[in-house]
Amino acid sequence: MTELPARRLLLVHAHPDDESINNGATMARYAAEGAQVTLVTCTLGERGEVIPPALRHLTGAALGEHRLGELTAALRELGVTDSGLLGGAGRYGDSGMMGLPDNDDPGCFWQADVDTAAASLAEVVLRTRPQVVVTYDDHGGYGHPDHIQAHRVAMRAVELAADAGWTVPKVYWNRVPRSVAEDAFARLRADLPGLPFDRVAAVDDLPGVVDDDRITTAIDGTAYAGAKAAAMRAHATQIDVAPDAPYFALSNELAQPLFTTEYYELVRGERPRERESDLFAGVEAVAR
């Protein structure tokens, strides 16, 4: 068996761009430090709303293909070289927002059999043998069906991989502490007159906002702020990043903060008594 890097991180996301928004600084930091960083994306985001007018002709499969190119460019900015689409390109379609008829498409990810999808992901877990897996909470962070399904598939894949011989020591969910979000939005509102945005999102519009005591881990990615912003800019159909300012907007045109310290809740593994600064804290780094 080929020897793997001593530290190995697997992230499971729903669509291209989710990885850069949620974990871009974390991914860039660990990749730069020599860890194996693997990303699995569950859909191509074919039903995403396109921001730039010049690209709004892209829909369906054409948009998915374009977003795959954006993802490739974003990962290049983050220094991540190991990535793939769950089940292969086009296996699972974007499900659209919750409550829309798109959710009923038999080919969409929301309609996927969880065990079947998880078996595909478990193959990646067994190949990469991560000590750490990162995904969403059981609400998908904000209720999008593909995010909820990504959570279900990731958590089930960890179980299946354990049955097949690799036990993941630590599983984290993406989080934002409420106090950090509130402070960031206060700065955003003060800075708004100098930004290319007219309106501001609300704290509860952010995925994964929870009370501070839920946070177990904070990853300082300040040194990789430029890489994260560049990765987000690579997703030009979906993200409008302010020039020279830590803010961005999605297709709703509501400004929100761009976080370079990224936060997590440990849900599998021994909960630390004090907040961690390393996803691999307490895990033996072993090449195998």
PDB file of C-alpha atoms in Angstrom:
ATOM      1  CA  MET A   1       0.000   0.000   0.000  1.00  0.00           C
ATOM      2  CA  THR A   2       1.272   3.484  -0.872  1.00  0.00           C
ATOM      3  CA  GLU A   3       2.290   5.424   2.230  1.00  0.00           C
ATOM      4  CA  LEU A   4      -0.039   8.330   2.925  1.00  0.00           C
ATOM      5  CA  PRO A   5       0.858  11.689   4.469  1.00  0.00           C
ATOM      6  CA  ALA A   6       0.853  11.664   8.267  1.00  0.00           C
ATOM      7  CA  ARG A   7      -2.142  14.023   8.568  1.00  0.00           C
ATOM      8  CA  ARG A   8      -5.213  13.551   6.404  1.00  0.00           C
ATOM      9  CA  LEU A   9      -8.356  15.688   6.182  1.00  0.00           C
ATOM     10  CA  LEU A  10     -11.523  14.909   4.199  1.00  0.00           C
ATOM     11  CA  LEU A  11     -14.212  17.518   3.564  1.00  0.00           C
ATOM     12  CA  VAL A  12     -17.673  16.717   2.195  1.00  0.00           C
ATOM     13  CA  HIS A  13     -19.600  19.540   0.521  1.00  0.00           C
ATOM     14  CA  ALA A  14     -22.822  19.880  -1.417  1.00  0.00           C
ATOM     15  CA  HIS A  15     -21.905  22.213  -4.301  1.00  0.00           C
ATOM     16  CA  PRO A  16     -18.882  23.934  -5.820  1.00  0.00           C
ATOM     17  CA  ASP A  17     -18.205  27.136  -3.790  1.00  0.00           C
ATOM     18  CA  ASP A  18     -19.309  25.684  -0.434  1.00  0.00           C
ATOM     19  CA  GLU A  19     -15.774  24.514   0.259  1.00  0.00           C
ATOM     20  CA  SER A  20     -14.230  27.944  -0.277  1.00  0.00           C
ATOM     21  CA  ILE A  21     -16.833  29.859   1.733  1.00  0.00           C
ATOM     22  CA  ASN A  22     -16.879  27.479   4.688  1.00  0.00           C
ATOM     23  CA  ASN A  23     -13.373  26.051   4.826  1.00  0.00           C
ATOM     24  CA  GLY A  24     -11.143  27.876   2.353  1.00  0.00           C
ATOM     25  CA  ALA A  25      -8.666  29.146   4.927  1.00  0.00           C
ATOM     26  CA  THR A  26      -8.573  25.803   6.728  1.00  0.00           C
ATOM     27  CA  MET A  27      -7.952  23.911   3.507  1.00  0.00           C
ATOM     28  CA  ALA A  28      -5.214  26.284   2.388  1.00  0.00           C
ATOM     29  CA  ARG A  29      -3.490  26.160   5.762  1.00  0.00           C
ATOM     30  CA  TYR A  30      -3.389  22.391   6.036  1.00  0.00           C
ATOM     31  CA  ALA A  31      -2.405  21.927   2.410  1.00  0.00           C
ATOM     32  CA  ALA A  32       0.480  24.367   2.914  1.00  0.00           C
ATOM     33  CA  GLU A  33       1.529  22.477   6.038  1.00  0.00           C
ATOM     34  CA  GLY A  34       1.789  19.219   4.096  1.00  0.00           C
ATOM     35  CA  ALA A  35      -1.403  17.497   5.167  1.00  0.00           C
ATOM     36  CA  GLN A  36      -3.411  15.547   2.623  1.00  0.00           C
ATOM     37  CA  VAL A  37      -6.569  17.574   2.010  1.00  0.00           C
ATOM     38  CA  THR A  38      -9.298  15.752   0.104  1.00  0.00           C
ATOM     39  CA  LEU A  39     -12.558  17.312  -1.051  1.00  0.00           C
ATOM     40  CA  VAL A  40     -15.660  15.409  -2.152  1.00  0.00           C
ATOM     41  CA  THR A  41     -18.372  17.537  -3.782  1.00  0.00           C
ATOM     42  CA  CYS A  42     -21.790  15.922  -4.045  1.00  0.00           C
ATOM     43  CA  THR A  43     -23.342  17.876  -6.957  1.00  0.00           C
ATOM     44  CA  LEU A  44     -22.274  20.358  -9.612  1.00  0.00           C
ATOM     45  CA  GLY A  45     -24.787  22.989  -8.523  1.00  0.00           C
ATOM     46  CA  GLU A  46     -26.669  22.955 -11.808  1.00  0.00           C
ATOM     47  CA  ARG A  47     -29.597  24.860 -10.303  1.00  0.00           C
ATOM     48  CA  GLY A  48     -27.565  27.678  -8.798  1.00  0.00           C
ATOM     49  CA  GLU A  49     -28.491  31.296  -9.519  1.00  0.00           C
ATOM     50  CA  VAL A  50     -25.871  33.050 -11.638  1.00  0.00           C
ATOM     51  CA  ILE A  51     -24.692  36.503 -10.557  1.00  0.00           C
ATOM     52  CA  PRO A  52     -22.827  38.027 -13.557  1.00  0.00           C
ATOM     53  CA  PRO A  53     -25.207  39.022 -16.379  1.00  0.00           C
ATOM     54  CA  ALA A  54     -22.685  37.824 -18.952  1.00  0.00           C
ATOM     55  CA  LEU A  55     -22.935  34.273 -17.585  1.00  0.00           C
ATOM     56  CA  ARG A  56     -26.667  34.053 -17.006  1.00  0.00           C
ATOM     57  CA  HIS A  57     -27.125  32.071 -20.211  1.00  0.00           C
ATOM     58  CA  LEU A  58     -25.608  29.134 -18.330  1.00  0.00           C
ATOM     59  CA  THR A  59     -28.222  26.734 -17.008  1.00  0.00           C
ATOM     60  CA  GLY A  60     -28.512  23.049 -16.234  1.00  0.00           C
ATOM     61  CA  ALA A  61     -25.665  20.848 -17.438  1.00  0.00           C
ATOM     62  CA  ALA A  62     -23.817  23.798 -18.995  1.00  0.00           C
ATOM     63  CA  LEU A  63     -23.815  25.603 -15.662  1.00  0.00           C
ATOM     64  CA  GLY A  64     -22.655  22.467 -13.892  1.00  0.00           C
ATOM     65  CA  GLU A  65     -19.760  22.065 -16.290  1.00  0.00           C
ATOM     66  CA  HIS A  66     -18.819  25.711 -15.823  1.00  0.00           C
ATOM     67  CA  ARG A  67     -18.988  25.410 -12.051  1.00  0.00           C
ATOM     68  CA  LEU A  68     -16.720  22.376 -12.178  1.00  0.00           C
ATOM     69  CA  GLY A  69     -14.178  24.591 -13.910  1.00  0.00           C
ATOM     70  CA  GLU A  70     -14.632  27.191 -11.190  1.00  0.00           C
ATOM     71  CA  LEU A  71     -14.074  24.524  -8.552  1.00  0.00           C
ATOM     72  CA  THR A  72     -10.868  23.402 -10.236  1.00  0.00           C
ATOM     73  CA  ALA A  73      -9.599  26.994 -10.255  1.00  0.00           C
ATOM     74  CA  ALA A  74     -10.598  27.522  -6.616  1.00  0.00           C
ATOM     75  CA  LEU A  75      -8.770  24.410  -5.446  1.00  0.00           C
ATOM     76  CA  ARG A  76      -5.683  25.559  -7.307  1.00  0.00           C
ATOM     77  CA  GLU A  77      -5.765  28.765  -5.260  1.00  0.00           C
ATOM     78  CA  LEU A  78      -6.086  26.721  -2.066  1.00  0.00           C
ATOM     79  CA  GLY A  79      -3.293  24.321  -2.981  1.00  0.00           C
ATOM     80  CA  VAL A  80      -5.604  21.305  -2.852  1.00  0.00           C
ATOM     81  CA  THR A  81      -4.849  18.560  -5.350  1.00  0.00           C
ATOM     82  CA  ASP A  82      -7.079  15.668  -4.252  1.00  0.00           C
ATOM     83  CA  SER A  83     -10.760  16.124  -5.086  1.00  0.00           C
ATOM     84  CA  GLY A  84     -13.657  14.340  -6.706  1.00  0.00           C
ATOM     85  CA  LEU A  85     -17.394  14.297  -7.314  1.00  0.00           C
ATOM     86  CA  LEU A  86     -19.482  11.842  -5.333  1.00  0.00           C
ATOM     87  CA  GLY A  87     -20.167   8.842  -7.531  1.00  0.00           C
ATOM     88  CA  GLY A  88     -18.522  10.585 -10.510  1.00  0.00           C
ATOM     89  CA  ALA A  89     -19.499  13.655 -12.523  1.00  0.00           C
ATOM     90  CA  GLY A  90     -23.241  13.953 -13.005  1.00  0.00           C
ATOM     91  CA  ARG A  91     -24.162  11.079 -10.697  1.00  0.00           C
ATOM     92  CA  TYR A  92     -26.216  13.338  -8.419  1.00  0.00           C
ATOM     93  CA  GLY A  93     -27.981  16.477  -9.588  1.00  0.00           C
ATOM     94  CA  ASP A  94     -28.530  19.702  -7.687  1.00  0.00           C
ATOM     95  CA  SER A  95     -31.803  19.535  -5.754  1.00  0.00           C
ATOM     96  CA  GLY A  96     -32.630  23.242  -5.745  1.00  0.00           C
ATOM     97  CA  MET A  97     -33.856  25.099  -2.675  1.00  0.00           C
ATOM     98  CA  MET A  98     -36.043  23.324  -0.140  1.00  0.00           C
ATOM     99  CA  GLY A  99     -39.721  23.098  -1.042  1.00  0.00           C
ATOM    100  CA  LEU A 100     -39.329  23.560  -4.802  1.00  0.00           C
ATOM    101  CA  PRO A 101     -40.497  20.967  -7.365  1.00  0.00           C
ATOM    102  CA  ASP A 102     -36.793  20.419  -8.162  1.00  0.00           C
ATOM    103  CA  ASN A 103     -36.609  18.396  -4.940  1.00  0.00           C
ATOM    104  CA  ASP A 104     -38.765  15.706  -6.578  1.00  0.00           C
ATOM    105  CA  ASP A 105     -36.419  15.078  -9.522  1.00  0.00           C
ATOM    106  CA  PRO A 106     -35.446  11.401  -9.193  1.00  0.00           C
ATOM    107  CA  GLY A 107     -31.915  12.252 -10.311  1.00  0.00           C
ATOM    108  CA  CYS A 108     -31.311  14.905  -7.686  1.00  0.00           C
ATOM    109  CA  PHE A 109     -29.182  14.355  -4.624  1.00  0.00           C
ATOM    110  CA  TRP A 110     -32.114  14.845  -2.242  1.00  0.00           C
ATOM    111  CA  GLN A 111     -33.733  11.738  -3.745  1.00  0.00           C
ATOM    112  CA  ALA A 112     -30.574   9.640  -3.547  1.00  0.00           C
ATOM    113  CA  ASP A 113     -30.521   6.496  -1.461  1.00  0.00           C
ATOM    114  CA  VAL A 114     -28.338   7.445   1.500  1.00  0.00           C
ATOM    115  CA  ASP A 115     -26.676   4.052   1.867  1.00  0.00           C
ATOM    116  CA  THR A 116     -25.818   3.889  -1.837  1.00  0.00           C
ATOM    117  CA  ALA A 117     -24.316   7.377  -1.839  1.00  0.00           C
ATOM    118  CA  ALA A 118     -22.553   6.708   1.451  1.00  0.00           C
ATOM    119  CA  ALA A 119     -20.997   3.551   0.029  1.00  0.00           C
ATOM    120  CA  SER A 120     -19.404   5.645  -2.723  1.00  0.00           C
ATOM    121  CA  LEU A 121     -18.084   8.094  -0.141  1.00  0.00           C
ATOM    122  CA  ALA A 122     -16.866   5.279   2.103  1.00  0.00           C
ATOM    123  CA  GLU A 123     -14.625   4.168  -0.757  1.00  0.00           C
ATOM    124  CA  VAL A 124     -12.958   7.577  -0.601  1.00  0.00           C
ATOM    125  CA  VAL A 125     -12.632   7.308   3.179  1.00  0.00           C
ATOM    126  CA  LEU A 126     -10.960   3.914   2.834  1.00  0.00           C
ATOM    127  CA  ARG A 127      -8.615   5.226   0.139  1.00  0.00           C
ATOM    128  CA  THR A 128      -7.564   8.372   1.973  1.00  0.00           C
ATOM    129  CA  ARG A 129      -7.873   7.139   5.589  1.00  0.00           C
ATOM    130  CA  PRO A 130      -8.562  10.576   7.060  1.00  0.00           C
ATOM    131  CA  GLN A 131      -8.132  11.245  10.758  1.00  0.00           C
ATOM    132  CA  VAL A 132     -10.549  14.169  10.356  1.00  0.00           C
ATOM    133  CA  VAL A 133     -13.799  14.527   8.406  1.00  0.00           C
ATOM    134  CA  VAL A 134     -15.584  17.886   8.053  1.00  0.00           C
ATOM    135  CA  THR A 135     -19.169  18.350   6.897  1.00  0.00           C
ATOM    136  CA  TYR A 136     -22.433  20.114   7.837  1.00  0.00           C
ATOM    137  CA  ASP A 137     -24.773  19.609  10.782  1.00  0.00           C
ATOM    138  CA  ASP A 138     -28.042  17.724  10.445  1.00  0.00           C
ATOM    139  CA  HIS A 139     -29.796  20.902   9.251  1.00  0.00           C
ATOM    140  CA  GLY A 140     -27.215  21.335   6.520  1.00  0.00           C
ATOM    141  CA  GLY A 141     -26.214  24.622   8.122  1.00  0.00           C
ATOM    142  CA  TYR A 142     -29.236  26.453   6.723  1.00  0.00           C
ATOM    143  CA  GLY A 143     -31.730  23.898   5.475  1.00  0.00           C
ATOM    144  CA  HIS A 144     -30.713  23.351   1.855  1.00  0.00           C
ATOM    145  CA  PRO A 145     -31.663  19.793   0.883  1.00  0.00           C
ATOM    146  CA  ASP A 146     -28.280  19.035  -0.670  1.00  0.00           C
ATOM    147  CA  HIS A 147     -26.495  20.192   2.477  1.00  0.00           C
ATOM    148  CA  ILE A 148     -28.749  18.058   4.667  1.00  0.00           C
ATOM    149  CA  GLN A 149     -28.162  15.088   2.403  1.00  0.00           C
ATOM    150  CA  ALA A 150     -24.393  15.693   2.399  1.00  0.00           C
ATOM    151  CA  HIS A 151     -24.513  15.522   6.192  1.00  0.00           C
ATOM    152  CA  ARG A 152     -26.460  12.260   6.139  1.00  0.00           C
ATOM    153  CA  VAL A 153     -24.182  10.691   3.543  1.00  0.00           C
ATOM    154  CA  ALA A 154     -20.980  11.797   5.280  1.00  0.00           C
ATOM    155  CA  MET A 155     -22.045  10.529   8.688  1.00  0.00           C
ATOM    156  CA  ARG A 156     -23.201   7.212   7.230  1.00  0.00           C
ATOM    157  CA  ALA A 157     -19.994   6.847   5.201  1.00  0.00           C
ATOM    158  CA  VAL A 158     -17.964   7.177   8.393  1.00  0.00           C
ATOM    159  CA  GLU A 159     -19.981   4.282   9.854  1.00  0.00           C
ATOM    160  CA  LEU A 160     -19.538   2.144   6.746  1.00  0.00           C
ATOM    161  CA  ALA A 161     -15.808   2.821   6.619  1.00  0.00           C
ATOM    162  CA  ALA A 162     -15.472   1.775  10.257  1.00  0.00           C
ATOM    163  CA  ASP A 163     -17.212  -1.494   9.436  1.00  0.00           C
ATOM    164  CA  ALA A 164     -14.734  -1.976   6.574  1.00  0.00           C
ATOM    165  CA  GLY A 165     -11.610  -1.280   8.604  1.00  0.00           C
ATOM    166  CA  TRP A 166     -10.959   2.466   8.949  1.00  0.00           C
ATOM    167  CA  THR A 167     -12.299   4.329  11.970  1.00  0.00           C
ATOM    168  CA  VAL A 168     -12.266   8.121  11.591  1.00  0.00           C
ATOM    169  CA  PRO A 169     -11.139   9.514  14.965  1.00  0.00           C
ATOM    170  CA  LYS A 170     -12.669  12.977  14.597  1.00  0.00           C
ATOM    171  CA  VAL A 171     -15.713  14.370  12.773  1.00  0.00           C
ATOM    172  CA  TYR A 172     -16.483  18.086  12.769  1.00  0.00           C
ATOM    173  CA  TRP A 173     -19.428  20.179  11.669  1.00  0.00           C
ATOM    174  CA  ASN A 174     -18.989  23.658  10.188  1.00  0.00           C
ATOM    175  CA  ARG A 175     -19.972  26.376  12.648  1.00  0.00           C
ATOM    176  CA  VAL A 176     -19.880  30.137  13.287  1.00  0.00           C
ATOM    177  CA  PRO A 177     -20.017  31.381  16.905  1.00  0.00           C
ATOM    178  CA  ARG A 178     -22.825  33.873  17.387  1.00  0.00           C
ATOM    179  CA  SER A 179     -20.630  36.475  19.097  1.00  0.00           C
ATOM    180  CA  VAL A 180     -18.131  36.412  16.219  1.00  0.00           C
ATOM    181  CA  ALA A 181     -20.916  36.751  13.661  1.00  0.00           C
ATOM    182  CA  GLU A 182     -22.506  39.658  15.527  1.00  0.00           C
ATOM    183  CA  ASP A 183     -19.187  41.515  15.804  1.00  0.00           C
ATOM    184  CA  ALA A 184     -18.426  40.933  12.114  1.00  0.00           C
ATOM    185  CA  PHE A 185     -21.835  42.221  11.065  1.00  0.00           C
ATOM    186  CA  ALA A 186     -21.393  45.324  13.198  1.00  0.00           C
ATOM    187  CA  ARG A 187     -18.153  46.074  11.320  1.00  0.00           C
ATOM    188  CA  LEU A 188     -19.856  45.330   8.022  1.00  0.00           C
ATOM    189  CA  ARG A 189     -22.669  47.768   8.695  1.00  0.00           C
ATOM    190  CA  ALA A 190     -20.128  50.464   9.574  1.00  0.00           C
ATOM    191  CA  ASP A 191     -18.137  49.754   6.387  1.00  0.00           C
ATOM    192  CA  LEU A 192     -21.142  49.442   4.074  1.00  0.00           C
ATOM    193  CA  PRO A 193     -20.969  52.978   2.590  1.00  0.00           C
ATOM    194  CA  GLY A 194     -17.593  52.125   1.040  1.00  0.00           C
ATOM    195  CA  LEU A 195     -18.600  48.745  -0.328  1.00  0.00           C
ATOM    196  CA  PRO A 196     -20.159  47.700  -3.661  1.00  0.00           C
ATOM    197  CA  PHE A 197     -23.205  46.343  -1.832  1.00  0.00           C
ATOM    198  CA  ASP A 198     -26.403  48.118  -0.820  1.00  0.00           C
ATOM    199  CA  ARG A 199     -27.857  45.721   1.739  1.00  0.00           C
ATOM    200  CA  VAL A 200     -26.608  43.532   4.560  1.00  0.00           C
ATOM    201  CA  ALA A 201     -27.607  39.977   5.443  1.00  0.00           C
ATOM    202  CA  ALA A 202     -28.666  39.058   8.964  1.00  0.00           C
ATOM    203  CA  VAL A 203     -26.662  36.965  11.395  1.00  0.00           C
ATOM    204  CA  ASP A 204     -29.161  34.134  11.131  1.00  0.00           C
ATOM    205  CA  ASP A 205     -28.764  34.106   7.347  1.00  0.00           C
ATOM    206  CA  LEU A 206     -25.325  32.564   7.878  1.00  0.00           C
ATOM    207  CA  PRO A 207     -25.096  28.777   7.842  1.00  0.00           C
ATOM    208  CA  GLY A 208     -24.153  27.086  11.089  1.00  0.00           C
ATOM    209  CA  VAL A 209     -24.427  29.991  13.545  1.00  0.00           C
ATOM    210  CA  VAL A 210     -24.622  28.628  17.093  1.00  0.00           C
ATOM    211  CA  ASP A 211     -24.031  29.794  20.640  1.00  0.00           C
ATOM    212  CA  ASP A 212     -20.372  30.174  21.450  1.00  0.00           C
ATOM    213  CA  ASP A 213     -20.259  27.257  23.882  1.00  0.00           C
ATOM    214  CA  ARG A 214     -20.941  24.841  21.019  1.00  0.00           C
ATOM    215  CA  ILE A 215     -17.646  25.750  19.351  1.00  0.00           C
ATOM    216  CA  THR A 216     -14.835  23.312  20.071  1.00  0.00           C
ATOM    217  CA  THR A 217     -12.285  24.415  17.497  1.00  0.00           C
ATOM    218  CA  ALA A 218     -11.073  27.621  15.850  1.00  0.00           C
ATOM    219  CA  ILE A 219      -8.651  27.443  12.938  1.00  0.00           C
ATOM    220  CA  ASP A 220      -6.699  30.651  12.422  1.00  0.00           C
ATOM    221  CA  GLY A 221      -6.367  31.028   8.674  1.00  0.00           C
ATOM    222  CA  THR A 222      -5.347  34.683   8.698  1.00  0.00           C
ATOM    223  CA  ALA A 223      -2.151  33.906   6.800  1.00  0.00           C
ATOM    224  CA  TYR A 224      -4.290  32.343   4.055  1.00  0.00           C
ATOM    225  CA  ALA A 225      -6.869  35.117   3.753  1.00  0.00           C
ATOM    226  CA  GLY A 226      -5.654  35.933   0.243  1.00  0.00           C
ATOM    227  CA  ALA A 227      -5.937  32.321  -0.869  1.00  0.00           C
ATOM    228  CA  LYS A 228      -9.462  32.042   0.492  1.00  0.00           C
ATOM    229  CA  ALA A 229     -10.583  35.279  -1.180  1.00  0.00           C
ATOM    230  CA  ALA A 230      -9.007  34.183  -4.471  1.00  0.00           C
ATOM    231  CA  ALA A 231     -10.743  30.808  -4.274  1.00  0.00           C
ATOM    232  CA  MET A 232     -14.074  32.503  -3.639  1.00  0.00           C
ATOM    233  CA  ARG A 233     -13.499  34.841  -6.599  1.00  0.00           C
ATOM    234  CA  ALA A 234     -12.896  31.777  -8.764  1.00  0.00           C
ATOM    235  CA  HIS A 235     -16.549  30.875  -8.153  1.00  0.00           C
ATOM    236  CA  ALA A 236     -17.620  33.920 -10.130  1.00  0.00           C
ATOM    237  CA  THR A 237     -21.072  32.601 -11.042  1.00  0.00           C
ATOM    238  CA  GLN A 238     -22.009  32.347  -7.363  1.00  0.00           C
ATOM    239  CA  ILE A 239     -19.947  34.800  -5.304  1.00  0.00           C
ATOM    240  CA  ASP A 240     -19.294  38.527  -5.545  1.00  0.00           C
ATOM    241  CA  VAL A 241     -16.250  39.303  -3.380  1.00  0.00           C
ATOM    242  CA  ALA A 242     -15.606  42.917  -2.438  1.00  0.00           C
ATOM    243  CA  PRO A 243     -12.241  44.266  -3.627  1.00  0.00           C
ATOM    244  CA  ASP A 244      -9.786  44.786  -0.756  1.00  0.00           C
ATOM    245  CA  ALA A 245     -12.402  44.109   1.937  1.00  0.00           C
ATOM    246  CA  PRO A 246     -13.387  40.952   3.871  1.00  0.00           C
ATOM    247  CA  TYR A 247     -16.965  40.879   2.609  1.00  0.00           C
ATOM    248  CA  PHE A 248     -18.933  39.144  -0.122  1.00  0.00           C
ATOM    249  CA  ALA A 249     -22.441  38.572  -1.415  1.00  0.00           C
ATOM    250  CA  LEU A 250     -24.260  35.684  -3.017  1.00  0.00           C
ATOM    251  CA  SER A 251     -27.033  35.946  -5.596  1.00  0.00           C
ATOM    252  CA  ASN A 252     -29.348  37.561  -3.031  1.00  0.00           C
ATOM    253  CA  GLU A 253     -27.026  40.607  -3.102  1.00  0.00           C
ATOM    254  CA  LEU A 254     -26.872  40.724   0.701  1.00  0.00           C
ATOM    255  CA  ALA A 255     -23.405  41.475   2.022  1.00  0.00           C
ATOM    256  CA  GLN A 256     -21.888  39.189   4.619  1.00  0.00           C
ATOM    257  CA  PRO A 257     -18.501  38.768   6.304  1.00  0.00           C
ATOM    258  CA  LEU A 258     -15.681  36.698   4.858  1.00  0.00           C
ATOM    259  CA  PHE A 259     -14.206  34.790   7.803  1.00  0.00           C
ATOM    260  CA  THR A 260     -10.537  33.830   7.812  1.00  0.00           C
ATOM    261  CA  THR A 261     -10.709  32.182  11.209  1.00  0.00           C
ATOM    262  CA  GLU A 262     -13.013  29.223  10.670  1.00  0.00           C
ATOM    263  CA  TYR A 263     -14.926  27.458  13.400  1.00  0.00           C
ATOM    264  CA  TYR A 264     -16.022  23.901  14.060  1.00  0.00           C
ATOM    265  CA  GLU A 265     -17.886  21.680  16.481  1.00  0.00           C
ATOM    266  CA  LEU A 266     -16.379  18.289  17.241  1.00  0.00           C
ATOM    267  CA  VAL A 267     -19.151  15.691  17.135  1.00  0.00           C
ATOM    268  CA  ARG A 268     -17.114  12.482  16.956  1.00  0.00           C
ATOM    269  CA  GLY A 269     -14.118  12.156  19.229  1.00  0.00           C
ATOM    270  CA  GLU A 270     -13.391  13.285  22.762  1.00  0.00           C
ATOM    271  CA  ARG A 271     -14.728  16.793  23.288  1.00  0.00           C
ATOM    272  CA  PRO A 272     -11.856  19.040  24.420  1.00  0.00           C
ATOM    273  CA  ARG A 273     -11.997  20.885  27.726  1.00  0.00           C
ATOM    274  CA  GLU A 274     -10.617  24.013  26.053  1.00  0.00           C
ATOM    275  CA  ARG A 275     -11.106  25.271  22.517  1.00  0.00           C
ATOM    276  CA  GLU A 276      -8.737  23.602  20.063  1.00  0.00           C
ATOM    277  CA  SER A 277      -6.611  25.432  17.502  1.00  0.00           C
ATOM    278  CA  ASP A 278      -5.886  22.356  15.388  1.00  0.00           C
ATOM    279  CA  LEU A 279      -8.326  19.895  13.819  1.00  0.00           C
ATOM    280  CA  PHE A 280      -5.759  17.158  14.420  1.00  0.00           C
ATOM    281  CA  ALA A 281      -5.347  17.914  18.127  1.00  0.00           C
ATOM    282  CA  GLY A 282      -5.061  14.699  20.109  1.00  0.00           C
ATOM    283  CA  VAL A 283      -4.745  12.543  16.989  1.00  0.00           C
ATOM    284  CA  GLU A 284      -1.611  10.561  16.374  1.00  0.00           C
ATOM    285  CA  ALA A 285      -0.165  11.589  13.008  1.00  0.00           C
ATOM    286  CA  VAL A 286       0.613   8.294  11.301  1.00  0.00           C
ATOM    287  CA  ALA A 287       1.546   7.560   7.715  1.00  0.00           C
ATOM    288  CA  ARG A 288      -0.110   4.341   6.627  1.00  0.00           C
TER     289      ARG A 288
END
